[in-house]
C-alpha cells in the first residue's frame, strides 16, 4: 500500500541520549519492506535485569511464548526486533525461527540464548524467513552504538506514521537515574497486558522482581487503558531493562522512580493512540462517580471502544446520546437518572436529561480541535478511571481494507 | 443527511397477508422526518396475549421501561411506534410522553393503558414532542386495516434502506397457524436480549407465559447472535402478539410452532444485518470444536465484532490471521496449535499454521461475493455456535459521522 501520511496528532521524537550499557543497531533485512530499516538489535551490559508484560491474547506469537519462557531468568543481554512479519500462527517453523534467532544473537553478544529477548510485528500467518535475520545480524553487531535509539524507534515501525519515544529522570535514594523507551503500534490496539511493542531501559539498579512489580502496575493505568480499535494483538510486548549503571543504593524508596516510570509509560501509550490508524482526534474519557475504580475502568473502555462514539467524534458531533448508550451497554452499575456527561468541560446532560439551554458554542469549538475531553459522572460512588482512544475515520477503513495487498 | 442507497444485500419484503384481529395504520406525525411515514398504530383483538424481550443496556429508553412494566399483564390491545426520536435519556418528560401516548391510544382502542405497548427509535436525548403523536393518533385510528403490514414495515424505518418482514406457517395440534413480523434496525446493533424493533403477530392461541418462553429461547440463536457494530442500543424491543384466532387446541405439542418461530426470528435478524450501516457483505461465522456452546458463541461474537476482520472482508481479503487474533482475544479456551480456519469452505489454516499449498482461487472468488462464510474449528470439544455480521466500510463512517446533522 502507499505510504501513509503522518498523523495530524503526531508528536516529535524527543532526544534520546545515550544510556550507558545500552547499544542499538538497525538495518535492512528485507523481510517485507523495501528501502527502510526493519531489523533492530540491542545489547545490554552484563548484570542487566529485565521485566516484561505480554498480550493476554490466547493465540500469542512465537516470540511472546519465547519471552515468557525466559523472563523468569531475570537477566537480559540482547534484544532482536523485526518489523513486517509477526511470526504468529506459524507452527513449528515459528518456534525454530525464534530459537535460531536467539542462538545467533547470543553468539554475537557473548551470552546465553536465554538472555536474548525477541519481538516481531507485522503480518500474521506467514513464515518469518529466519535466514534473512541471521544473515543480517553480524553486520548489525558491528554497528552497535549507544546513540542508536532514534534509528531503533524507526526500525520497529509498521503502519506507524511517526517514531515514538520518551525520556524521564528520577532519583532513587538520592541517586539520579534515567528511564527512556521507544514504542510502536497503530492498529490492532486494545492492549490487555501491554500494547504492540515497547522497549524501555533505565540505568537504575533494581532486582528483576521489583522491576516486574513496577512495570505490571504501570501498564494498568497506561497501556491497558488505551484502545485504537478494540482488537487485542497477538504480539503485545513491553520490556523494561535495568542496567544498574546508576549504582543507586539498594532498598531505597522507589516512589519517585515509580512516578517517572508511570508517566513515561503513559506518554508512550498515548503516542501509540496518536498514531491510531486513521486517527485525527485524541480522545480522553474521564469517568468518576462509579461504584468502584474497576467499574469506572470498564465503563471508560466501553465508551472508548464504541464505534458510534468514535465516528460521531470524527464528524465533530458531540453526540452525548451515544455516550449514554455506551455507558449502558458496559453492563456496569449505572443509574440513567443520575448520569451526567460533559464534553470539553461543558455539562450537556445531567441527572437523566439534557441540560436545558446549555451553551453549545464552546462545545462546537472543542469538537473541532484535535484533543477531545469527555467526562462522565455516574453519581453512584467514588470509583474513577481514565481511558484514551482515537476517532474512527475513513483512514482506518482505507488502511485495513488493503493491509496485505 | 442525504437518503441512503438501498443495501446491496437487501431482500424484497415478502407479501404480508392479513392476520385476523391485527390491524395497522401508518401516518406522518412530522417528528423528525419530512415526507415519509414515521408513526405506526396497531390494534389487536380482545384476548391477544403478548411476550417481549428488551435491551440489556443499563440506560434504556422510557418506552422500554414502560413495556417492561406492563408486560406481566400478559395481554395487548394496541401498539404505538414512532421513528426519528428514541425517547431515551429524556428524564421526566420522556416518562410523561409514554404515559400520555398510552392513554390516548387506550381511549381510541377502547382498552386500558396497561394494554398499550410503545416503542420509539431514532435520536437519543431529545425530548419527543408527545403532542405530535397524540394529534396524529385519531386519524390513524380511523384508517386501521388488516392490510397495513407493509406500510407499517416502512413507517418504523430510520437509517434502514429497505423494509423488513417475514412470514411462516406451522401447525399446533393439527390446527394451521401463521406467524408474521416486521423489524427495523441498521446501526447500534449488538442485541443482547433483542434488537432494535421487531413486532411479530400470530393467530395461535397461546398463554402469555408459554409465548414468553418461546420468544426468549428464540432470540438466543437469532437476534442475540447478530451484530452490526457491537453497540447495544438503548431501545431494543421484540414483541410477539398472539391473537388466538386460529383456535388451536390448548396444551398441544409446540415443536412445529417453535421451529417456525425460530426460523422467522432468524430471518428478521438477518434482514437487519443485511441492512447494517454501510454493509456490502453478509458474514456468517460457524464455530465448532469449542469447549462448550457458550464458549463457541463468545468466540463467534468476538470474530463478528472485530473491526480488523470486518475491514479485511470489506477489502475482499481472506485475512485469516485476523481471525486467529479475534479467537485469541475472546479470552475463551483455545489452543493455537489445534486451531483450524476455513473461508468459503477452503481450509486455509490448520493445526497452528497455514495449510501448505492450499488453493487460493476459490477463496478469492468467494471473497468477491456478497455472502461470506467463515468456519473455525477449535479442536477442543463439541461446543458450537453461529454468529452473523456485516463488513465495515466507508459507508458506516459516512452514515455515523453525520447522523445528527
PDB file of N, CA and C in Angstrom, chain A residues 57-60 65 89-91 124-125 188 229-232 306-308 311-312 315 317-322 324-325 328-329 331-333 336 339 349 352-353 392-394 396-398 400-401 403-404, chain B residues 57-60 65 89-91 124-125 188 229-232 306-308 311-312 315 317-322 324-325 328-329 331-333 336 339 349 352-353 392 394 396-398 400-401 403-404:
ATOM      1  N   UNK A  57      -3.878 -12.123  24.663  1.00  0.00           N
ATOM      2  CA  UNK A  57      -4.462 -12.909  23.571  1.00  0.00           C
ATOM      3  C   UNK A  57      -4.075 -14.375  23.727  1.00  0.00           C
ATOM      4  N   UNK A  58      -5.079 -15.263  23.561  1.00  0.00           N
ATOM      5  CA  UNK A  58      -4.846 -16.698  23.775  1.00  0.00           C
ATOM      6  C   UNK A  58      -4.107 -17.363  22.612  1.00  0.00           C
ATOM      7  N   UNK A  59      -3.878 -16.626  21.544  1.00  0.00           N
ATOM      8  CA  UNK A  59      -3.145 -17.172  20.400  1.00  0.00           C
ATOM      9  C   UNK A  59      -1.894 -16.333  20.161  1.00  0.00           C
ATOM     10  N   UNK A  60      -0.995 -16.249  21.143  1.00  0.00           N
ATOM     11  CA  UNK A  60       0.158 -15.351  21.016  1.00  0.00           C
ATOM     12  C   UNK A  60       1.159 -15.858  19.983  1.00  0.00           C
ATOM     13  N   UNK A  65       5.744 -16.291  23.296  1.00  0.00           N
ATOM     14  CA  UNK A  65       5.975 -17.536  24.040  1.00  0.00           C
ATOM     15  C   UNK A  65       7.426 -17.602  24.535  1.00  0.00           C
ATOM     16  N   UNK A  89       1.169 -17.697  14.512  1.00  0.00           N
ATOM     17  CA  UNK A  89       0.445 -18.773  13.840  1.00  0.00           C
ATOM     18  C   UNK A  89       1.306 -19.335  12.706  1.00  0.00           C
ATOM     19  N   UNK A  90       2.549 -19.644  13.056  1.00  0.00           N
ATOM     20  CA  UNK A  90       3.493 -20.173  12.080  1.00  0.00           C
ATOM     21  C   UNK A  90       4.012 -21.548  12.485  1.00  0.00           C
ATOM     22  N   UNK A  91       3.339 -22.155  13.486  1.00  0.00           N
ATOM     23  CA  UNK A  91       3.621 -23.538  13.850  1.00  0.00           C
ATOM     24  C   UNK A  91       5.056 -23.770  14.280  1.00  0.00           C
ATOM     25  N   UNK A 124       0.348 -11.588  10.189  1.00  0.00           N
ATOM     26  CA  UNK A 124       0.157 -12.847  10.913  1.00  0.00           C
ATOM     27  C   UNK A 124       0.056 -13.995   9.907  1.00  0.00           C
ATOM     28  N   UNK A 125       0.660 -15.137  10.241  1.00  0.00           N
ATOM     29  CA  UNK A 125       0.390 -16.357   9.491  1.00  0.00           C
ATOM     30  C   UNK A 125       1.350 -16.657   8.356  1.00  0.00           C
ATOM     31  N   UNK A 188      -4.742  -2.775  15.627  1.00  0.00           N
ATOM     32  CA  UNK A 188      -4.841  -3.968  16.469  1.00  0.00           C
ATOM     33  C   UNK A 188      -4.393  -3.600  17.877  1.00  0.00           C
ATOM     34  N   UNK A 229      -8.758   0.181  18.321  1.00  0.00           N
ATOM     35  CA  UNK A 229      -9.835  -0.491  17.583  1.00  0.00           C
ATOM     36  C   UNK A 229     -10.410  -1.702  18.303  1.00  0.00           C
ATOM     37  N   UNK A 230     -10.129  -1.855  19.571  1.00  0.00           N
ATOM     38  CA  UNK A 230     -10.695  -2.930  20.399  1.00  0.00           C
ATOM     39  C   UNK A 230     -10.118  -4.306  20.074  1.00  0.00           C
ATOM     40  N   UNK A 231      -9.210  -4.391  19.120  1.00  0.00           N
ATOM     41  CA  UNK A 231      -8.650  -5.683  18.738  1.00  0.00           C
ATOM     42  C   UNK A 231      -7.302  -5.906  19.419  1.00  0.00           C
ATOM     43  N   UNK A 232      -7.274  -6.873  20.359  1.00  0.00           N
ATOM     44  CA  UNK A 232      -6.067  -7.143  21.125  1.00  0.00           C
ATOM     45  C   UNK A 232      -5.098  -7.988  20.313  1.00  0.00           C
ATOM     46  N   UNK A 306     -16.553   2.172  21.539  1.00  0.00           N
ATOM     47  CA  UNK A 306     -17.810   2.268  20.794  1.00  0.00           C
ATOM     48  C   UNK A 306     -17.588   2.883  19.412  1.00  0.00           C
ATOM     49  N   UNK A 307     -17.844   2.148  18.340  1.00  0.00           N
ATOM     50  CA  UNK A 307     -17.688   2.722  17.001  1.00  0.00           C
ATOM     51  C   UNK A 307     -18.607   3.920  16.781  1.00  0.00           C
ATOM     52  N   UNK A 308     -19.768   3.920  17.417  1.00  0.00           N
ATOM     53  CA  UNK A 308     -20.691   5.045  17.214  1.00  0.00           C
ATOM     54  C   UNK A 308     -20.189   6.306  17.897  1.00  0.00           C
ATOM     55  N   UNK A 311     -17.126   7.420  15.628  1.00  0.00           N
ATOM     56  CA  UNK A 311     -17.471   8.029  14.338  1.00  0.00           C
ATOM     57  C   UNK A 311     -18.135   9.388  14.556  1.00  0.00           C
ATOM     58  N   UNK A 312     -18.922   9.531  15.623  1.00  0.00           N
ATOM     59  CA  UNK A 312     -19.525  10.843  15.909  1.00  0.00           C
ATOM     60  C   UNK A 312     -18.433  11.886  16.124  1.00  0.00           C
ATOM     61  N   UNK A 315     -16.889  13.038  13.100  1.00  0.00           N
ATOM     62  CA  UNK A 315     -17.756  14.009  12.435  1.00  0.00           C
ATOM     63  C   UNK A 315     -17.929  15.292  13.239  1.00  0.00           C
ATOM     64  N   UNK A 317     -19.234  15.803  16.051  1.00  0.00           N
ATOM     65  CA  UNK A 317     -20.578  15.866  16.614  1.00  0.00           C
ATOM     66  C   UNK A 317     -20.501  15.424  18.072  1.00  0.00           C
ATOM     67  N   UNK A 318     -20.836  16.316  18.992  1.00  0.00           N
ATOM     68  CA  UNK A 318     -20.810  15.989  20.433  1.00  0.00           C
ATOM     69  C   UNK A 318     -22.070  15.200  20.779  1.00  0.00           C
ATOM     70  N   UNK A 319     -22.170  14.012  20.195  1.00  0.00           N
ATOM     71  CA  UNK A 319     -23.374  13.188  20.304  1.00  0.00           C
ATOM     72  C   UNK A 319     -23.371  12.448  21.630  1.00  0.00           C
ATOM     73  N   UNK A 320     -23.792  13.130  22.702  1.00  0.00           N
ATOM     74  CA  UNK A 320     -23.705  12.529  24.032  1.00  0.00           C
ATOM     75  C   UNK A 320     -24.708  11.387  24.204  1.00  0.00           C
ATOM     76  N   UNK A 321     -25.718  11.310  23.338  1.00  0.00           N
ATOM     77  CA  UNK A 321     -26.649  10.176  23.396  1.00  0.00           C
ATOM     78  C   UNK A 321     -25.929   8.857  23.190  1.00  0.00           C
ATOM     79  N   UNK A 322     -24.917   8.878  22.319  1.00  0.00           N
ATOM     80  CA  UNK A 322     -24.153   7.641  22.083  1.00  0.00           C
ATOM     81  C   UNK A 322     -23.271   7.305  23.279  1.00  0.00           C
ATOM     82  N   UNK A 324     -24.267   7.884  26.388  1.00  0.00           N
ATOM     83  CA  UNK A 324     -25.260   7.221  27.255  1.00  0.00           C
ATOM     84  C   UNK A 324     -25.380   5.746  26.874  1.00  0.00           C
ATOM     85  N   UNK A 325     -25.534   5.489  25.575  1.00  0.00           N
ATOM     86  CA  UNK A 325     -25.646   4.114  25.094  1.00  0.00           C
ATOM     87  C   UNK A 325     -24.441   3.285  25.535  1.00  0.00           C
ATOM     88  N   UNK A 328     -24.405   2.420  29.148  1.00  0.00           N
ATOM     89  CA  UNK A 328     -25.410   1.396  29.426  1.00  0.00           C
ATOM     90  C   UNK A 328     -25.019   0.032  28.926  1.00  0.00           C
ATOM     91  N   UNK A 329     -24.351  -0.035  27.778  1.00  0.00           N
ATOM     92  CA  UNK A 329     -24.010  -1.352  27.232  1.00  0.00           C
ATOM     93  C   UNK A 329     -22.852  -2.000  27.983  1.00  0.00           C
ATOM     94  N   UNK A 331     -22.727  -2.793  30.886  1.00  0.00           N
ATOM     95  CA  UNK A 331     -23.235  -3.767  31.847  1.00  0.00           C
ATOM     96  C   UNK A 331     -22.887  -3.431  33.288  1.00  0.00           C
ATOM     97  N   UNK A 332     -22.127  -2.358  33.483  1.00  0.00           N
ATOM     98  CA  UNK A 332     -21.729  -1.960  34.843  1.00  0.00           C
ATOM     99  C   UNK A 332     -22.876  -1.217  35.529  1.00  0.00           C
ATOM    100  N   UNK A 333     -22.857  -1.173  36.873  1.00  0.00           N
ATOM    101  CA  UNK A 333     -23.901  -0.437  37.585  1.00  0.00           C
ATOM    102  C   UNK A 333     -23.973   1.011  37.096  1.00  0.00           C
ATOM    103  N   UNK A 336     -29.482   5.628  35.058  1.00  0.00           N
ATOM    104  CA  UNK A 336     -29.714   6.612  33.996  1.00  0.00           C
ATOM    105  C   UNK A 336     -30.096   7.976  34.565  1.00  0.00           C
ATOM    106  N   UNK A 339     -27.002  10.051  35.799  1.00  0.00           N
ATOM    107  CA  UNK A 339     -25.873  10.147  34.873  1.00  0.00           C
ATOM    108  C   UNK A 339     -25.691  11.580  34.362  1.00  0.00           C
ATOM    109  N   UNK A 349     -25.495  16.937  29.666  1.00  0.00           N
ATOM    110  CA  UNK A 349     -26.562  16.069  30.162  1.00  0.00           C
ATOM    111  C   UNK A 349     -26.349  15.900  31.655  1.00  0.00           C
ATOM    112  N   UNK A 352     -30.095  12.478  34.035  1.00  0.00           N
ATOM    113  CA  UNK A 352     -31.036  11.757  33.193  1.00  0.00           C
ATOM    114  C   UNK A 352     -31.689  12.549  32.092  1.00  0.00           C
ATOM    115  N   UNK A 353     -31.250  13.772  31.859  1.00  0.00           N
ATOM    116  CA  UNK A 353     -31.837  14.522  30.750  1.00  0.00           C
ATOM    117  C   UNK A 353     -30.867  15.610  30.295  1.00  0.00           C
ATOM    118  N   UNK A 392     -12.739   7.232  14.793  1.00  0.00           N
ATOM    119  CA  UNK A 392     -12.819   6.185  13.758  1.00  0.00           C
ATOM    120  C   UNK A 392     -13.180   6.865  12.444  1.00  0.00           C
ATOM    121  N   UNK A 393     -12.247   6.823  11.498  1.00  0.00           N
ATOM    122  CA  UNK A 393     -12.381   7.616  10.271  1.00  0.00           C
ATOM    123  C   UNK A 393     -12.254   6.750   9.022  1.00  0.00           C
ATOM    124  N   UNK A 394     -12.466   7.385   7.883  1.00  0.00           N
ATOM    125  CA  UNK A 394     -12.245   6.695   6.613  1.00  0.00           C
ATOM    126  C   UNK A 394     -10.826   6.133   6.520  1.00  0.00           C
ATOM    127  N   UNK A 396      -9.076   4.642   8.708  1.00  0.00           N
ATOM    128  CA  UNK A 396      -8.994   3.285   9.288  1.00  0.00           C
ATOM    129  C   UNK A 396      -9.455   2.228   8.280  1.00  0.00           C
ATOM    130  N   UNK A 397     -10.548   2.537   7.574  1.00  0.00           N
ATOM    131  CA  UNK A 397     -11.069   1.595   6.573  1.00  0.00           C
ATOM    132  C   UNK A 397     -10.065   1.458   5.431  1.00  0.00           C
ATOM    133  N   UNK A 398      -9.511   2.583   4.979  1.00  0.00           N
ATOM    134  CA  UNK A 398      -8.526   2.547   3.893  1.00  0.00           C
ATOM    135  C   UNK A 398      -7.354   1.640   4.258  1.00  0.00           C
ATOM    136  N   UNK A 400      -7.051  -0.694   6.621  1.00  0.00           N
ATOM    137  CA  UNK A 400      -7.292  -2.087   6.983  1.00  0.00           C
ATOM    138  C   UNK A 400      -8.044  -2.896   5.950  1.00  0.00           C
ATOM    139  N   UNK A 401      -8.566  -2.217   4.945  1.00  0.00           N
ATOM    140  CA  UNK A 401      -9.184  -2.956   3.848  1.00  0.00           C
ATOM    141  C   UNK A 401      -8.154  -3.403   2.831  1.00  0.00           C
ATOM    142  N   UNK A 403      -4.477  -3.952   3.867  1.00  0.00           N
ATOM    143  CA  UNK A 403      -3.185  -4.076   4.538  1.00  0.00           C
ATOM    144  C   UNK A 403      -2.258  -5.086   3.883  1.00  0.00           C
ATOM    145  N   UNK A 404      -2.809  -6.245   3.479  1.00  0.00           N
ATOM    146  CA  UNK A 404      -1.937  -7.288   2.943  1.00  0.00           C
ATOM    147  C   UNK A 404      -1.579  -7.086   1.482  1.00  0.00           C
TER     148      UNK A 404
ATOM    149  N   UNK B  57     -29.166  -3.056  27.733  1.00  0.00           N
ATOM    150  CA  UNK B  57     -28.496  -1.791  28.034  1.00  0.00           C
ATOM    151  C   UNK B  57     -29.021  -1.227  29.353  1.00  0.00           C
ATOM    152  N   UNK B  58     -28.080  -0.752  30.202  1.00  0.00           N
ATOM    153  CA  UNK B  58     -28.464  -0.277  31.534  1.00  0.00           C
ATOM    154  C   UNK B  58     -29.080   1.115  31.524  1.00  0.00           C
ATOM    155  N   UNK B  59     -29.093   1.752  30.357  1.00  0.00           N
ATOM    156  CA  UNK B  59     -29.703   3.081  30.238  1.00  0.00           C
ATOM    157  C   UNK B  59     -30.824   3.034  29.210  1.00  0.00           C
ATOM    158  N   UNK B  60     -31.857   2.208  29.443  1.00  0.00           N
ATOM    159  CA  UNK B  60     -32.893   2.014  28.425  1.00  0.00           C
ATOM    160  C   UNK B  60     -33.763   3.245  28.276  1.00  0.00           C
ATOM    161  N   UNK B  65     -38.810   0.927  29.434  1.00  0.00           N
ATOM    162  CA  UNK B  65     -39.264   0.860  30.836  1.00  0.00           C
ATOM    163  C   UNK B  65     -40.770   0.587  30.907  1.00  0.00           C
ATOM    164  N   UNK B  89     -33.143   8.933  27.515  1.00  0.00           N
ATOM    165  CA  UNK B  89     -32.425   9.950  28.267  1.00  0.00           C
ATOM    166  C   UNK B  89     -33.158  11.278  28.152  1.00  0.00           C
ATOM    167  N   UNK B  90     -34.445  11.223  28.403  1.00  0.00           N
ATOM    168  CA  UNK B  90     -35.285  12.415  28.308  1.00  0.00           C
ATOM    169  C   UNK B  90     -35.963  12.707  29.639  1.00  0.00           C
ATOM    170  N   UNK B  91     -35.528  12.039  30.689  1.00  0.00           N
ATOM    171  CA  UNK B  91     -35.966  12.361  32.039  1.00  0.00           C
ATOM    172  C   UNK B  91     -37.465  12.228  32.236  1.00  0.00           C
ATOM    173  N   UNK B 124     -31.148   9.922  20.323  1.00  0.00           N
ATOM    174  CA  UNK B 124     -31.168   9.827  21.783  1.00  0.00           C
ATOM    175  C   UNK B 124     -31.022  11.223  22.374  1.00  0.00           C
ATOM    176  N   UNK B 125     -31.777  11.506  23.448  1.00  0.00           N
ATOM    177  CA  UNK B 125     -31.513  12.698  24.245  1.00  0.00           C
ATOM    178  C   UNK B 125     -32.318  13.932  23.868  1.00  0.00           C
ATOM    179  N   UNK B 188     -26.176   0.665  15.608  1.00  0.00           N
ATOM    180  CA  UNK B 188     -26.306   0.439  17.043  1.00  0.00           C
ATOM    181  C   UNK B 188     -26.915  -0.941  17.280  1.00  0.00           C
ATOM    182  N   UNK B 229     -22.330  -3.454  14.730  1.00  0.00           N
ATOM    183  CA  UNK B 229     -21.229  -2.588  15.145  1.00  0.00           C
ATOM    184  C   UNK B 229     -20.878  -2.721  16.623  1.00  0.00           C
ATOM    185  N   UNK B 230     -21.353  -3.744  17.292  1.00  0.00           N
ATOM    186  CA  UNK B 230     -21.001  -4.057  18.686  1.00  0.00           C
ATOM    187  C   UNK B 230     -21.644  -3.092  19.674  1.00  0.00           C
ATOM    188  N   UNK B 231     -22.419  -2.124  19.209  1.00  0.00           N
ATOM    189  CA  UNK B 231     -23.035  -1.145  20.103  1.00  0.00           C
ATOM    190  C   UNK B 231     -24.476  -1.531  20.415  1.00  0.00           C
ATOM    191  N   UNK B 232     -24.720  -1.915  21.670  1.00  0.00           N
ATOM    192  CA  UNK B 232     -26.049  -2.367  22.072  1.00  0.00           C
ATOM    193  C   UNK B 232     -26.960  -1.172  22.326  1.00  0.00           C
ATOM    194  N   UNK B 306     -14.952  -7.894  15.483  1.00  0.00           N
ATOM    195  CA  UNK B 306     -13.598  -7.390  15.253  1.00  0.00           C
ATOM    196  C   UNK B 306     -13.561  -6.425  14.067  1.00  0.00           C
ATOM    197  N   UNK B 307     -13.216  -5.147  14.310  1.00  0.00           N
ATOM    198  CA  UNK B 307     -13.125  -4.208  13.186  1.00  0.00           C
ATOM    199  C   UNK B 307     -12.084  -4.644  12.158  1.00  0.00           C
ATOM    200  N   UNK B 308     -11.038  -5.312  12.606  1.00  0.00           N
ATOM    201  CA  UNK B 308      -9.993  -5.719  11.658  1.00  0.00           C
ATOM    202  C   UNK B 308     -10.481  -6.853  10.757  1.00  0.00           C
ATOM    203  N   UNK B 311     -13.070  -5.078   8.317  1.00  0.00           N
ATOM    204  CA  UNK B 311     -12.483  -4.236   7.269  1.00  0.00           C
ATOM    205  C   UNK B 311     -11.743  -5.098   6.246  1.00  0.00           C
ATOM    206  N   UNK B 312     -11.120  -6.191   6.713  1.00  0.00           N
ATOM    207  CA  UNK B 312     -10.442  -7.100   5.767  1.00  0.00           C
ATOM    208  C   UNK B 312     -11.457  -7.661   4.778  1.00  0.00           C
ATOM    209  N   UNK B 315     -12.432  -5.339   2.205  1.00  0.00           N
ATOM    210  CA  UNK B 315     -11.392  -5.274   1.184  1.00  0.00           C
ATOM    211  C   UNK B 315     -11.236  -6.570   0.417  1.00  0.00           C
ATOM    212  N   UNK B 317     -10.320  -9.431   1.387  1.00  0.00           N
ATOM    213  CA  UNK B 317      -9.067 -10.071   1.767  1.00  0.00           C
ATOM    214  C   UNK B 317      -9.385 -11.163   2.794  1.00  0.00           C
ATOM    215  N   UNK B 318      -9.109 -12.412   2.450  1.00  0.00           N
ATOM    216  CA  UNK B 318      -9.366 -13.535   3.366  1.00  0.00           C
ATOM    217  C   UNK B 318      -8.250 -13.590   4.404  1.00  0.00           C
ATOM    218  N   UNK B 319      -8.159 -12.558   5.209  1.00  0.00           N
ATOM    219  CA  UNK B 319      -7.057 -12.379   6.155  1.00  0.00           C
ATOM    220  C   UNK B 319      -7.315 -13.221   7.396  1.00  0.00           C
ATOM    221  N   UNK B 320      -6.999 -14.508   7.326  1.00  0.00           N
ATOM    222  CA  UNK B 320      -7.324 -15.413   8.430  1.00  0.00           C
ATOM    223  C   UNK B 320      -6.467 -15.134   9.661  1.00  0.00           C
ATOM    224  N   UNK B 321      -5.350 -14.426   9.486  1.00  0.00           N
ATOM    225  CA  UNK B 321      -4.542 -14.053  10.643  1.00  0.00           C
ATOM    226  C   UNK B 321      -5.347 -13.198  11.620  1.00  0.00           C
ATOM    227  N   UNK B 322      -6.202 -12.350  11.078  1.00  0.00           N
ATOM    228  CA  UNK B 322      -7.027 -11.515  11.951  1.00  0.00           C
ATOM    229  C   UNK B 322      -8.101 -12.352  12.654  1.00  0.00           C
ATOM    230  N   UNK B 324      -7.528 -15.450  13.661  1.00  0.00           N
ATOM    231  CA  UNK B 324      -6.738 -16.008  14.762  1.00  0.00           C
ATOM    232  C   UNK B 324      -6.686 -15.015  15.925  1.00  0.00           C
ATOM    233  N   UNK B 325      -6.380 -13.760  15.607  1.00  0.00           N
ATOM    234  CA  UNK B 325      -6.321 -12.723  16.640  1.00  0.00           C
ATOM    235  C   UNK B 325      -7.639 -12.637  17.393  1.00  0.00           C
ATOM    236  N   UNK B 328      -8.271 -15.448  19.737  1.00  0.00           N
ATOM    237  CA  UNK B 328      -7.414 -15.312  20.913  1.00  0.00           C
ATOM    238  C   UNK B 328      -7.849 -14.215  21.853  1.00  0.00           C
ATOM    239  N   UNK B 329      -8.352 -13.112  21.316  1.00  0.00           N
ATOM    240  CA  UNK B 329      -8.719 -12.004  22.188  1.00  0.00           C
ATOM    241  C   UNK B 329     -10.031 -12.269  22.924  1.00  0.00           C
ATOM    242  N   UNK B 331     -10.653 -14.493  24.875  1.00  0.00           N
ATOM    243  CA  UNK B 331     -10.362 -14.956  26.227  1.00  0.00           C
ATOM    244  C   UNK B 331     -10.896 -16.353  26.505  1.00  0.00           C
ATOM    245  N   UNK B 332     -11.581 -16.936  25.535  1.00  0.00           N
ATOM    246  CA  UNK B 332     -12.129 -18.291  25.717  1.00  0.00           C
ATOM    247  C   UNK B 332     -11.034 -19.336  25.517  1.00  0.00           C
ATOM    248  N   UNK B 333     -11.239 -20.545  26.085  1.00  0.00           N
ATOM    249  CA  UNK B 333     -10.246 -21.603  25.885  1.00  0.00           C
ATOM    250  C   UNK B 333      -9.978 -21.828  24.394  1.00  0.00           C
ATOM    251  N   UNK B 336      -3.841 -22.582  20.201  1.00  0.00           N
ATOM    252  CA  UNK B 336      -3.371 -22.101  18.900  1.00  0.00           C
ATOM    253  C   UNK B 336      -2.951 -23.263  17.999  1.00  0.00           C
ATOM    254  N   UNK B 339      -5.986 -25.025  16.247  1.00  0.00           N
ATOM    255  CA  UNK B 339      -6.964 -24.152  15.594  1.00  0.00           C
ATOM    256  C   UNK B 339      -6.945 -24.331  14.074  1.00  0.00           C
ATOM    257  N   UNK B 349      -5.987 -22.570   7.241  1.00  0.00           N
ATOM    258  CA  UNK B 349      -5.079 -22.719   8.370  1.00  0.00           C
ATOM    259  C   UNK B 349      -5.515 -23.947   9.148  1.00  0.00           C
ATOM    260  N   UNK B 352      -2.463 -24.838  13.768  1.00  0.00           N
ATOM    261  CA  UNK B 352      -1.482 -23.840  14.183  1.00  0.00           C
ATOM    262  C   UNK B 352      -0.605 -23.279  13.095  1.00  0.00           C
ATOM    263  N   UNK B 353      -0.901 -23.570  11.847  1.00  0.00           N
ATOM    264  CA  UNK B 353      -0.092 -22.984  10.777  1.00  0.00           C
ATOM    265  C   UNK B 353      -0.891 -22.977   9.480  1.00  0.00           C
ATOM    266  N   UNK B 392     -17.298  -3.855   7.497  1.00  0.00           N
ATOM    267  CA  UNK B 392     -17.163  -2.470   7.990  1.00  0.00           C
ATOM    268  C   UNK B 392     -16.551  -1.641   6.865  1.00  0.00           C
ATOM    269  N   UNK B 394     -16.538   2.231   4.297  1.00  0.00           N
ATOM    270  CA  UNK B 394     -16.627   3.691   4.315  1.00  0.00           C
ATOM    271  C   UNK B 394     -18.065   4.156   4.563  1.00  0.00           C
ATOM    272  N   UNK B 396     -20.250   3.043   6.608  1.00  0.00           N
ATOM    273  CA  UNK B 396     -20.534   3.149   8.047  1.00  0.00           C
ATOM    274  C   UNK B 396     -20.024   4.480   8.602  1.00  0.00           C
ATOM    275  N   UNK B 397     -18.828   4.870   8.186  1.00  0.00           N
ATOM    276  CA  UNK B 397     -18.238   6.140   8.647  1.00  0.00           C
ATOM    277  C   UNK B 397     -19.077   7.303   8.133  1.00  0.00           C
ATOM    278  N   UNK B 398     -19.455   7.240   6.846  1.00  0.00           N
ATOM    279  CA  UNK B 398     -20.278   8.311   6.270  1.00  0.00           C
ATOM    280  C   UNK B 398     -21.562   8.496   7.066  1.00  0.00           C
ATOM    281  N   UNK B 400     -22.416   7.504  10.126  1.00  0.00           N
ATOM    282  CA  UNK B 400     -22.354   7.784  11.553  1.00  0.00           C
ATOM    283  C   UNK B 400     -21.518   8.999  11.925  1.00  0.00           C
ATOM    284  N   UNK B 401     -20.799   9.536  10.969  1.00  0.00           N
ATOM    285  CA  UNK B 401     -20.082  10.773  11.221  1.00  0.00           C
ATOM    286  C   UNK B 401     -20.987  11.987  11.018  1.00  0.00           C
ATOM    287  N   UNK B 403     -24.790  11.649  11.460  1.00  0.00           N
ATOM    288  CA  UNK B 403     -26.169  11.214  11.667  1.00  0.00           C
ATOM    289  C   UNK B 403     -27.084  12.336  12.141  1.00  0.00           C
ATOM    290  N   UNK B 404     -26.574  13.181  13.069  1.00  0.00           N
ATOM    291  CA  UNK B 404     -27.468  14.202  13.623  1.00  0.00           C
ATOM    292  C   UNK B 404     -27.591  15.440  12.752  1.00  0.00           C
TER     293      UNK B 404
END
